[in-house]
PDB file of N, CA and C in Angstrom:
ATOM      1  N   MET N   1      16.813  -5.451  -4.933  1.00 81.00           N
ATOM      2  CA  MET N   1      17.825  -4.517  -4.484  1.00 81.00           C
ATOM      3  C   MET N   1      17.398  -3.842  -3.177  1.00 81.00           C
ATOM      4  N   ARG N   2      16.116  -3.488  -3.094  1.00 81.00           N
ATOM      5  CA  ARG N   2      15.622  -2.845  -1.880  1.00 81.00           C
ATOM      6  C   ARG N   2      15.691  -3.784  -0.689  1.00 81.00           C
ATOM      7  N   ARG N   3      15.334  -5.023  -0.957  1.00 86.00           N
ATOM      8  CA  ARG N   3      15.348  -6.013   0.112  1.00 86.00           C
ATOM      9  C   ARG N   3      16.778  -6.225   0.622  1.00 86.00           C
ATOM     10  N   PHE N   4      17.729  -6.241  -0.306  1.00 88.00           N
ATOM     11  CA  PHE N   4      19.125  -6.403   0.069  1.00 88.00           C
ATOM     12  C   PHE N   4      19.595  -5.237   0.918  1.00 88.00           C
ATOM     13  N   ALA N   5      19.208  -4.030   0.530  1.00 87.00           N
ATOM     14  CA  ALA N   5      19.607  -2.843   1.295  1.00 87.00           C
ATOM     15  C   ALA N   5      19.017  -2.877   2.701  1.00 87.00           C
ATOM     16  N   GLY N   6      17.765  -3.287   2.809  1.00 85.00           N
ATOM     17  CA  GLY N   6      17.135  -3.386   4.128  1.00 85.00           C
ATOM     18  C   GLY N   6      17.805  -4.432   4.999  1.00 85.00           C
ATOM     19  N   THR N   7      18.108  -5.570   4.396  1.00 90.00           N
ATOM     20  CA  THR N   7      18.789  -6.633   5.131  1.00 90.00           C
ATOM     21  C   THR N   7      20.165  -6.175   5.584  1.00 90.00           C
ATOM     22  N   LEU N   8      20.873  -5.484   4.695  1.00 86.00           N
ATOM     23  CA  LEU N   8      22.198  -4.980   5.040  1.00 86.00           C
ATOM     24  C   LEU N   8      22.119  -3.968   6.183  1.00 86.00           C
ATOM     25  N   LEU N   9      21.124  -3.129   6.177  1.00 81.00           N
ATOM     26  CA  LEU N   9      20.952  -2.140   7.247  1.00 81.00           C
ATOM     27  C   LEU N   9      20.670  -2.818   8.585  1.00 81.00           C
ATOM     28  N   VAL N  10      19.826  -3.824   8.578  1.00 82.00           N
ATOM     29  CA  VAL N  10      19.521  -4.542   9.818  1.00 82.00           C
ATOM     30  C   VAL N  10      20.763  -5.258  10.339  1.00 82.00           C
ATOM     31  N   LEU N  11      21.475  -5.913   9.447  1.00 83.00           N
ATOM     32  CA  LEU N  11      22.695  -6.606   9.861  1.00 83.00           C
ATOM     33  C   LEU N  11      23.739  -5.637  10.408  1.00 83.00           C
ATOM     34  N   ALA N  12      23.887  -4.488   9.759  1.00 80.00           N
ATOM     35  CA  ALA N  12      24.860  -3.498  10.230  1.00 80.00           C
ATOM     36  C   ALA N  12      24.485  -2.978  11.617  1.00 80.00           C
ATOM     37  N   SER N  13      23.190  -2.752  11.849  1.00 75.00           N
ATOM     38  CA  SER N  13      22.791  -2.241  13.167  1.00 75.00           C
ATOM     39  C   SER N  13      22.941  -3.316  14.244  1.00 75.00           C
ATOM     40  N   LEU N  14      22.808  -4.584  13.867  1.00 77.00           N
ATOM     41  CA  LEU N  14      22.997  -5.656  14.843  1.00 77.00           C
ATOM     42  C   LEU N  14      24.472  -5.911  15.125  1.00 77.00           C
ATOM     43  N   LEU N  15      25.287  -5.805  14.085  1.00 78.00           N
ATOM     44  CA  LEU N  15      26.710  -6.089  14.254  1.00 78.00           C
ATOM     45  C   LEU N  15      27.490  -4.912  14.829  1.00 78.00           C
ATOM     46  N   PHE N  16      27.038  -3.702  14.540  1.00 75.00           N
ATOM     47  CA  PHE N  16      27.735  -2.504  15.005  1.00 75.00           C
ATOM     48  C   PHE N  16      26.761  -1.577  15.736  1.00 75.00           C
ATOM     49  N   PRO N  17      26.335  -1.945  16.945  1.00 68.00           N
ATOM     50  CA  PRO N  17      25.321  -1.139  17.630  1.00 68.00           C
ATOM     51  C   PRO N  17      25.816   0.246  18.041  1.00 68.00           C
ATOM     52  N   ARG N  18      27.116   0.421  18.165  1.00 68.00           N
ATOM     53  CA  ARG N  18      27.617   1.751  18.558  1.00 68.00           C
ATOM     54  C   ARG N  18      27.371   2.786  17.474  1.00 68.00           C
ATOM     55  N   LEU N  19      27.278   2.348  16.218  1.00 66.00           N
ATOM     56  CA  LEU N  19      27.009   3.295  15.137  1.00 66.00           C
ATOM     57  C   LEU N  19      25.585   3.838  15.202  1.00 66.00           C
ATOM     58  N   ALA N  20      24.691   3.076  15.812  1.00 62.00           N
ATOM     59  CA  ALA N  20      23.288   3.465  15.846  1.00 62.00           C
ATOM     60  C   ALA N  20      22.877   4.129  17.150  1.00 62.00           C
ATOM     61  N   ARG N  21      23.793   4.410  18.037  1.00 64.00           N
ATOM     62  CA  ARG N  21      23.416   4.957  19.341  1.00 64.00           C
ATOM     63  C   ARG N  21      23.005   6.427  19.229  1.00 64.00           C
ATOM     64  N   ALA N  22      21.972   6.738  19.886  1.00 58.00           N
ATOM     65  CA  ALA N  22      21.488   8.114  20.004  1.00 58.00           C
ATOM     66  C   ALA N  22      20.378   8.112  21.045  1.00 58.00           C
ATOM     67  N   CYS N  23      20.358   9.116  21.858  1.00 60.00           N
ATOM     68  CA  CYS N  23      19.341   9.209  22.894  1.00 60.00           C
ATOM     69  C   CYS N  23      18.418  10.377  22.534  1.00 60.00           C
ATOM     70  N   PRO N  24      17.163  10.121  22.185  1.00 56.00           N
ATOM     71  CA  PRO N  24      16.278  11.206  21.794  1.00 56.00           C
ATOM     72  C   PRO N  24      15.885  12.114  22.959  1.00 56.00           C
ATOM     73  N   VAL N  25      16.004  11.594  24.187  1.00 59.00           N
ATOM     74  CA  VAL N  25      15.585  12.386  25.341  1.00 59.00           C
ATOM     75  C   VAL N  25      16.660  13.378  25.751  1.00 59.00           C
ATOM     76  N   CYS N  26      17.896  12.869  25.867  1.00 58.00           N
ATOM     77  CA  CYS N  26      18.952  13.741  26.369  1.00 58.00           C
ATOM     78  C   CYS N  26      19.821  14.309  25.256  1.00 58.00           C
ATOM     79  N   GLY N  27      19.633  13.905  24.017  1.00 58.00           N
ATOM     80  CA  GLY N  27      20.372  14.486  22.908  1.00 58.00           C
ATOM     81  C   GLY N  27      21.789  13.977  22.772  1.00 58.00           C
ATOM     82  N   GLN N  28      22.124  12.891  23.437  1.00 62.00           N
ATOM     83  CA  GLN N  28      23.471  12.354  23.286  1.00 62.00           C
ATOM     84  C   GLN N  28      23.592  11.632  21.959  1.00 62.00           C
ATOM     85  N   GLY N  29      24.781  11.341  21.599  1.00 62.00           N
ATOM     86  CA  GLY N  29      25.039  10.675  20.333  1.00 62.00           C
ATOM     87  C   GLY N  29      25.952  11.550  19.505  1.00 62.00           C
ATOM     88  N   ARG N  30      26.049  11.221  18.265  1.00 67.00           N
ATOM     89  CA  ARG N  30      26.898  12.007  17.376  1.00 67.00           C
ATOM     90  C   ARG N  30      26.212  13.292  16.951  1.00 67.00           C
ATOM     91  N   GLU N  31      27.010  14.206  16.434  1.00 72.00           N
ATOM     92  CA  GLU N  31      26.464  15.450  15.893  1.00 72.00           C
ATOM     93  C   GLU N  31      25.611  15.122  14.674  1.00 72.00           C
ATOM     94  N   GLY N  32      24.534  15.831  14.498  1.00 71.00           N
ATOM     95  CA  GLY N  32      23.666  15.627  13.346  1.00 71.00           C
ATOM     96  C   GLY N  32      22.537  14.658  13.595  1.00 71.00           C
ATOM     97  N   THR N  33      22.462  14.092  14.790  1.00 73.00           N
ATOM     98  CA  THR N  33      21.373  13.151  15.051  1.00 73.00           C
ATOM     99  C   THR N  33      20.053  13.867  15.313  1.00 73.00           C
ATOM    100  N   GLU N  34      20.113  15.174  15.568  1.00 75.00           N
ATOM    101  CA  GLU N  34      18.890  15.923  15.838  1.00 75.00           C
ATOM    102  C   GLU N  34      17.987  15.934  14.610  1.00 75.00           C
ATOM    103  N   SER N  35      18.592  16.113  13.435  1.00 79.00           N
ATOM    104  CA  SER N  35      17.778  16.138  12.215  1.00 79.00           C
ATOM    105  C   SER N  35      17.189  14.761  11.928  1.00 79.00           C
ATOM    106  N   ALA N  36      17.962  13.718  12.192  1.00 79.00           N
ATOM    107  CA  ALA N  36      17.441  12.357  11.989  1.00 79.00           C
ATOM    108  C   ALA N  36      16.271  12.096  12.928  1.00 79.00           C
ATOM    109  N   LEU N  37      16.379  12.564  14.160  1.00 79.00           N
ATOM    110  CA  LEU N  37      15.290  12.391  15.119  1.00 79.00           C
ATOM    111  C   LEU N  37      14.037  13.131  14.657  1.00 79.00           C
ATOM    112  N   LEU N  38      14.210  14.326  14.147  1.00 82.00           N
ATOM    113  CA  LEU N  38      13.084  15.112  13.665  1.00 82.00           C
ATOM    114  C   LEU N  38      12.429  14.448  12.453  1.00 82.00           C
ATOM    115  N   VAL N  39      13.245  13.978  11.514  1.00 86.00           N
ATOM    116  CA  VAL N  39      12.707  13.321  10.324  1.00 86.00           C
ATOM    117  C   VAL N  39      11.965  12.047  10.700  1.00 86.00           C
ATOM    118  N   MET N  40      12.549  11.240  11.554  1.00 87.00           N
ATOM    119  CA  MET N  40      11.898   9.989  11.937  1.00 87.00           C
ATOM    120  C   MET N  40      10.629  10.237  12.745  1.00 87.00           C
ATOM    121  N   SER N  41      10.591  11.305  13.519  1.00 88.00           N
ATOM    122  CA  SER N  41       9.352  11.656  14.226  1.00 88.00           C
ATOM    123  C   SER N  41       8.251  11.972  13.226  1.00 88.00           C
ATOM    124  N   GLY N  42       8.597  12.679  12.170  1.00 91.00           N
ATOM    125  CA  GLY N  42       7.631  12.978  11.108  1.00 91.00           C
ATOM    126  C   GLY N  42       7.161  11.726  10.393  1.00 91.00           C
ATOM    127  N   VAL N  43       8.108  10.828  10.099  1.00 92.00           N
ATOM    128  CA  VAL N  43       7.755   9.578   9.415  1.00 92.00           C
ATOM    129  C   VAL N  43       6.819   8.748  10.285  1.00 92.00           C
ATOM    130  N   LEU N  44       7.155   8.610  11.553  1.00 92.00           N
ATOM    131  CA  LEU N  44       6.326   7.806  12.445  1.00 92.00           C
ATOM    132  C   LEU N  44       4.968   8.449  12.698  1.00 92.00           C
ATOM    133  N   SER N  45       4.891   9.762  12.615  1.00 94.00           N
ATOM    134  CA  SER N  45       3.598  10.434  12.758  1.00 94.00           C
ATOM    135  C   SER N  45       2.736  10.238  11.514  1.00 94.00           C
ATOM    136  N   ALA N  46       3.360  10.230  10.345  1.00 95.00           N
ATOM    137  CA  ALA N  46       2.613  10.104   9.094  1.00 95.00           C
ATOM    138  C   ALA N  46       2.284   8.656   8.749  1.00 95.00           C
ATOM    139  N   LEU N  47       3.016   7.709   9.282  1.00 95.00           N
ATOM    140  CA  LEU N  47       2.840   6.313   8.917  1.00 95.00           C
ATOM    141  C   LEU N  47       1.422   5.786   9.122  1.00 95.00           C
ATOM    142  N   PRO N  48       0.778   6.006  10.267  1.00 95.00           N
ATOM    143  CA  PRO N  48      -0.603   5.507  10.418  1.00 95.00           C
ATOM    144  C   PRO N  48      -1.570   6.127   9.414  1.00 95.00           C
ATOM    145  N   LEU N  49      -1.380   7.410   9.125  1.00 96.00           N
ATOM    146  CA  LEU N  49      -2.254   8.058   8.147  1.00 96.00           C
ATOM    147  C   LEU N  49      -2.049   7.470   6.758  1.00 96.00           C
ATOM    148  N   LEU N  50      -0.794   7.232   6.386  1.00 96.00           N
ATOM    149  CA  LEU N  50      -0.500   6.646   5.087  1.00 96.00           C
ATOM    150  C   LEU N  50      -1.035   5.221   4.985  1.00 96.00           C
ATOM    151  N   MET N  51      -0.923   4.471   6.058  1.00 97.00           N
ATOM    152  CA  MET N  51      -1.447   3.104   6.045  1.00 97.00           C
ATOM    153  C   MET N  51      -2.967   3.109   5.912  1.00 97.00           C
ATOM    154  N   ALA N  52      -3.636   3.960   6.648  1.00 97.00           N
ATOM    155  CA  ALA N  52      -5.100   4.038   6.556  1.00 97.00           C
ATOM    156  C   ALA N  52      -5.519   4.496   5.159  1.00 97.00           C
ATOM    157  N   GLY N  53      -4.803   5.455   4.603  1.00 97.00           N
ATOM    158  CA  GLY N  53      -5.100   5.911   3.247  1.00 97.00           C
ATOM    159  C   GLY N  53      -4.870   4.814   2.222  1.00 97.00           C
ATOM    160  N   GLY N  54      -3.803   4.049   2.390  1.00 97.00           N
ATOM    161  CA  GLY N  54      -3.534   2.939   1.479  1.00 97.00           C
ATOM    162  C   GLY N  54      -4.616   1.878   1.535  1.00 97.00           C
ATOM    163  N   ILE N  55      -5.081   1.573   2.728  1.00 98.00           N
ATOM    164  CA  ILE N  55      -6.161   0.591   2.884  1.00 98.00           C
ATOM    165  C   ILE N  55      -7.448   1.123   2.250  1.00 98.00           C
ATOM    166  N   ALA N  56      -7.735   2.396   2.445  1.00 97.00           N
ATOM    167  CA  ALA N  56      -8.944   2.989   1.858  1.00 97.00           C
ATOM    168  C   ALA N  56      -8.877   2.957   0.332  1.00 97.00           C
ATOM    169  N   VAL N  57      -7.722   3.285  -0.241  1.00 97.00           N
ATOM    170  CA  VAL N  57      -7.562   3.238  -1.697  1.00 97.00           C
ATOM    171  C   VAL N  57      -7.732   1.809  -2.201  1.00 97.00           C
ATOM    172  N   TRP N  58      -7.161   0.850  -1.490  1.00 97.00           N
ATOM    173  CA  TRP N  58      -7.281  -0.554  -1.887  1.00 97.00           C
ATOM    174  C   TRP N  58      -8.746  -0.989  -1.891  1.00 97.00           C
ATOM    175  N   ILE N  59      -9.489  -0.596  -0.855  1.00 97.00           N
ATOM    176  CA  ILE N  59     -10.911  -0.961  -0.770  1.00 97.00           C
ATOM    177  C   ILE N  59     -11.693  -0.348  -1.932  1.00 97.00           C
ATOM    178  N   VAL N  60     -11.437   0.914  -2.234  1.00 97.00           N
ATOM    179  CA  VAL N  60     -12.135   1.583  -3.337  1.00 97.00           C
ATOM    180  C   VAL N  60     -11.817   0.903  -4.664  1.00 97.00           C
ATOM    181  N   LEU N  61     -10.551   0.593  -4.902  1.00 97.00           N
ATOM    182  CA  LEU N  61     -10.177  -0.063  -6.156  1.00 97.00           C
ATOM    183  C   LEU N  61     -10.803  -1.446  -6.280  1.00 97.00           C
ATOM    184  N   ARG N  62     -10.840  -2.200  -5.182  1.00 97.00           N
ATOM    185  CA  ARG N  62     -11.469  -3.522  -5.213  1.00 97.00           C
ATOM    186  C   ARG N  62     -12.968  -3.403  -5.465  1.00 97.00           C
ATOM    187  N   ALA N  63     -13.619  -2.405  -4.870  1.00 96.00           N
ATOM    188  CA  ALA N  63     -15.056  -2.208  -5.078  1.00 96.00           C
ATOM    189  C   ALA N  63     -15.343  -1.843  -6.534  1.00 96.00           C
ATOM    190  N   ARG N  64     -14.520  -0.994  -7.132  1.00 96.00           N
ATOM    191  CA  ARG N  64     -14.693  -0.635  -8.544  1.00 96.00           C
ATOM    192  C   ARG N  64     -14.500  -1.842  -9.449  1.00 96.00           C
ATOM    193  N   ALA N  65     -13.494  -2.651  -9.157  1.00 94.00           N
ATOM    194  CA  ALA N  65     -13.246  -3.843  -9.964  1.00 94.00           C
ATOM    195  C   ALA N  65     -14.412  -4.817  -9.853  1.00 94.00           C
ATOM    196  N   ALA N  66     -14.953  -4.982  -8.653  1.00 93.00           N
ATOM    197  CA  ALA N  66     -16.102  -5.875  -8.465  1.00 93.00           C
ATOM    198  C   ALA N  66     -17.325  -5.338  -9.202  1.00 93.00           C
ATOM    199  N   SER N  67     -17.509  -4.031  -9.190  1.00 92.00           N
ATOM    200  CA  SER N  67     -18.631  -3.423  -9.885  1.00 92.00           C
ATOM    201  C   SER N  67     -18.511  -3.628 -11.390  1.00 92.00           C
ATOM    202  N   ARG N  68     -17.300  -3.433 -11.923  1.00 92.00           N
ATOM    203  CA  ARG N  68     -17.068  -3.662 -13.353  1.00 92.00           C
ATOM    204  C   ARG N  68     -17.325  -5.121 -13.720  1.00 92.00           C
ATOM    205  N   GLU N  69     -16.889  -6.024 -12.849  1.00 90.00           N
ATOM    206  CA  GLU N  69     -17.084  -7.446 -13.111  1.00 90.00           C
ATOM    207  C   GLU N  69     -18.573  -7.801 -13.095  1.00 90.00           C
ATOM    208  N   ARG N  70     -19.316  -7.249 -12.140  1.00 89.00           N
ATOM    209  CA  ARG N  70     -20.758  -7.504 -12.085  1.00 89.00           C
ATOM    210  C   ARG N  70     -21.462  -6.980 -13.332  1.00 89.00           C
ATOM    211  N   SER N  71     -21.094  -5.786 -13.783  1.00 88.00           N
ATOM    212  CA  SER N  71     -21.749  -5.224 -14.969  1.00 88.00           C
ATOM    213  C   SER N  71     -21.369  -6.012 -16.215  1.00 88.00           C
ATOM    214  N   ALA N  72     -20.154  -6.522 -16.286  1.00 84.00           N
ATOM    215  CA  ALA N  72     -19.756  -7.347 -17.428  1.00 84.00           C
ATOM    216  C   ALA N  72     -20.541  -8.651 -17.446  1.00 84.00           C
ATOM    217  N   HIS N  73     -20.772  -9.235 -16.284  1.00 83.00           N
ATOM    218  CA  HIS N  73     -21.570 -10.455 -16.209  1.00 83.00           C
ATOM    219  C   HIS N  73     -23.024 -10.169 -16.586  1.00 83.00           C
ATOM    220  N   ALA N  74     -23.543  -9.031 -16.186  1.00 82.00           N
ATOM    221  CA  ALA N  74     -24.918  -8.673 -16.521  1.00 82.00           C
ATOM    222  C   ALA N  74     -25.071  -8.476 -18.027  1.00 82.00           C
ATOM    223  N   VAL N  75     -24.089  -7.844 -18.650  1.00 83.00           N
ATOM    224  CA  VAL N  75     -24.139  -7.635 -20.097  1.00 83.00           C
ATOM    225  C   VAL N  75     -24.054  -8.972 -20.815  1.00 83.00           C
ATOM    226  N   ALA N  76     -23.178  -9.849 -20.339  1.00 81.00           N
ATOM    227  CA  ALA N  76     -23.045 -11.170 -20.958  1.00 81.00           C
ATOM    228  C   ALA N  76     -24.323 -11.981 -20.785  1.00 81.00           C
ATOM    229  N   ALA N  77     -24.954 -11.898 -19.633  1.00 80.00           N
ATOM    230  CA  ALA N  77     -26.203 -12.621 -19.391  1.00 80.00           C
ATOM    231  C   ALA N  77     -27.317 -12.071 -20.268  1.00 80.00           C
ATOM    232  N   ALA N  78     -27.351 -10.765 -20.467  1.00 79.00           N
ATOM    233  CA  ALA N  78     -28.380 -10.158 -21.309  1.00 79.00           C
ATOM    234  C   ALA N  78     -28.177 -10.546 -22.767  1.00 79.00           C
ATOM    235  N   ALA N  79     -26.946 -10.696 -23.177  1.00 79.00           N
ATOM    236  CA  ALA N  79     -26.668 -11.080 -24.563  1.00 79.00           C
ATOM    237  C   ALA N  79     -27.049 -12.532 -24.817  1.00 79.00           C
ATOM    238  N   GLU N  80     -27.007 -13.369 -23.802  1.00 79.00           N
ATOM    239  CA  GLU N  80     -27.342 -14.778 -23.970  1.00 79.00           C
ATOM    240  C   GLU N  80     -28.840 -15.017 -23.994  1.00 79.00           C
ATOM    241  N   ARG N  81     -29.637 -14.138 -23.388  1.00 75.00           N
ATOM    242  CA  ARG N  81     -31.080 -14.299 -23.356  1.00 75.00           C
ATOM    243  C   ARG N  81     -31.656 -14.112 -24.756  1.00 75.00           C
ATOM    244  N   PRO N  82     -32.577 -14.976 -25.131  1.00 69.00           N
ATOM    245  CA  PRO N  82     -33.211 -14.773 -26.452  1.00 69.00           C
ATOM    246  C   PRO N  82     -34.109 -13.544 -26.411  1.00 69.00           C
ATOM    247  N   THR N  83     -34.086 -12.828 -27.485  1.00 64.00           N
ATOM    248  CA  THR N  83     -34.931 -11.634 -27.550  1.00 64.00           C
ATOM    249  C   THR N  83     -36.306 -12.031 -28.048  1.00 64.00           C
ATOM    250  N   GLU N  84     -37.283 -11.342 -27.566  1.00 62.00           N
ATOM    251  CA  GLU N  84     -38.653 -11.617 -27.989  1.00 62.00           C
ATOM    252  C   GLU N  84     -38.891 -10.906 -29.313  1.00 62.00           C
ATOM    253  N   SER N  85     -39.290 -11.686 -30.288  1.00 58.00           N
ATOM    254  CA  SER N  85     -39.582 -11.082 -31.583  1.00 58.00           C
ATOM    255  C   SER N  85     -41.090 -11.016 -31.753  1.00 58.00           C
ATOM    256  N   THR N  86     -41.553  -9.916 -32.225  1.00 55.00           N
ATOM    257  CA  THR N  86     -42.981  -9.755 -32.444  1.00 55.00           C
ATOM    258  C   THR N  86     -43.317 -10.239 -33.847  1.00 55.00           C
ATOM    259  N   PRO N  87     -44.346 -11.036 -33.968  1.00 59.00           N
ATOM    260  CA  PRO N  87     -44.685 -11.499 -35.324  1.00 59.00           C
ATOM    261  C   PRO N  87     -45.197 -10.337 -36.162  1.00 59.00           C
ATOM    262  N   SER N  88     -44.731 -10.300 -37.354  1.00 59.00           N
ATOM    263  CA  SER N  88     -45.171  -9.219 -38.226  1.00 59.00           C
ATOM    264  C   SER N  88     -46.459  -9.647 -38.925  1.00 59.00           C
ATOM    265  N   SER N  89     -47.336  -8.727 -39.054  1.00 56.00           N
ATOM    266  CA  SER N  89     -48.605  -9.060 -39.713  1.00 56.00           C
ATOM    267  C   SER N  89     -48.459  -8.803 -41.204  1.00 56.00           C
ATOM    268  N   ILE N  90     -48.884  -9.755 -41.965  1.00 60.00           N
ATOM    269  CA  ILE N  90     -48.795  -9.621 -43.411  1.00 60.00           C
ATOM    270  C   ILE N  90     -50.129  -9.086 -43.894  1.00 60.00           C
ATOM    271  N   SER N  91     -50.054  -7.998 -44.582  1.00 55.00           N
ATOM    272  CA  SER N  91     -51.296  -7.390 -45.062  1.00 55.00           C
ATOM    273  C   SER N  91     -51.495  -7.605 -46.528  1.00 55.00           C
TER     274      SER N  91
END
């Protein structure tokens, strides 16, 4: 559904470019475009930070998963090793 909405938005902006006109420098366009400009400025300012944060979270999660996998392999390897039994002395 999201993909369809995005595709529809792109097609609408390509087919009807007059609906998307707005000049951020001179303020031309329809009424109410000032708030859209402000919101999009905020989104574009936050986007690099969100992307860097997402990459950092992904790296941390992958490192934790690798650590868990290594410890599981170590436990499995330790369980497969024969244990040394000490002979009991019979008195």
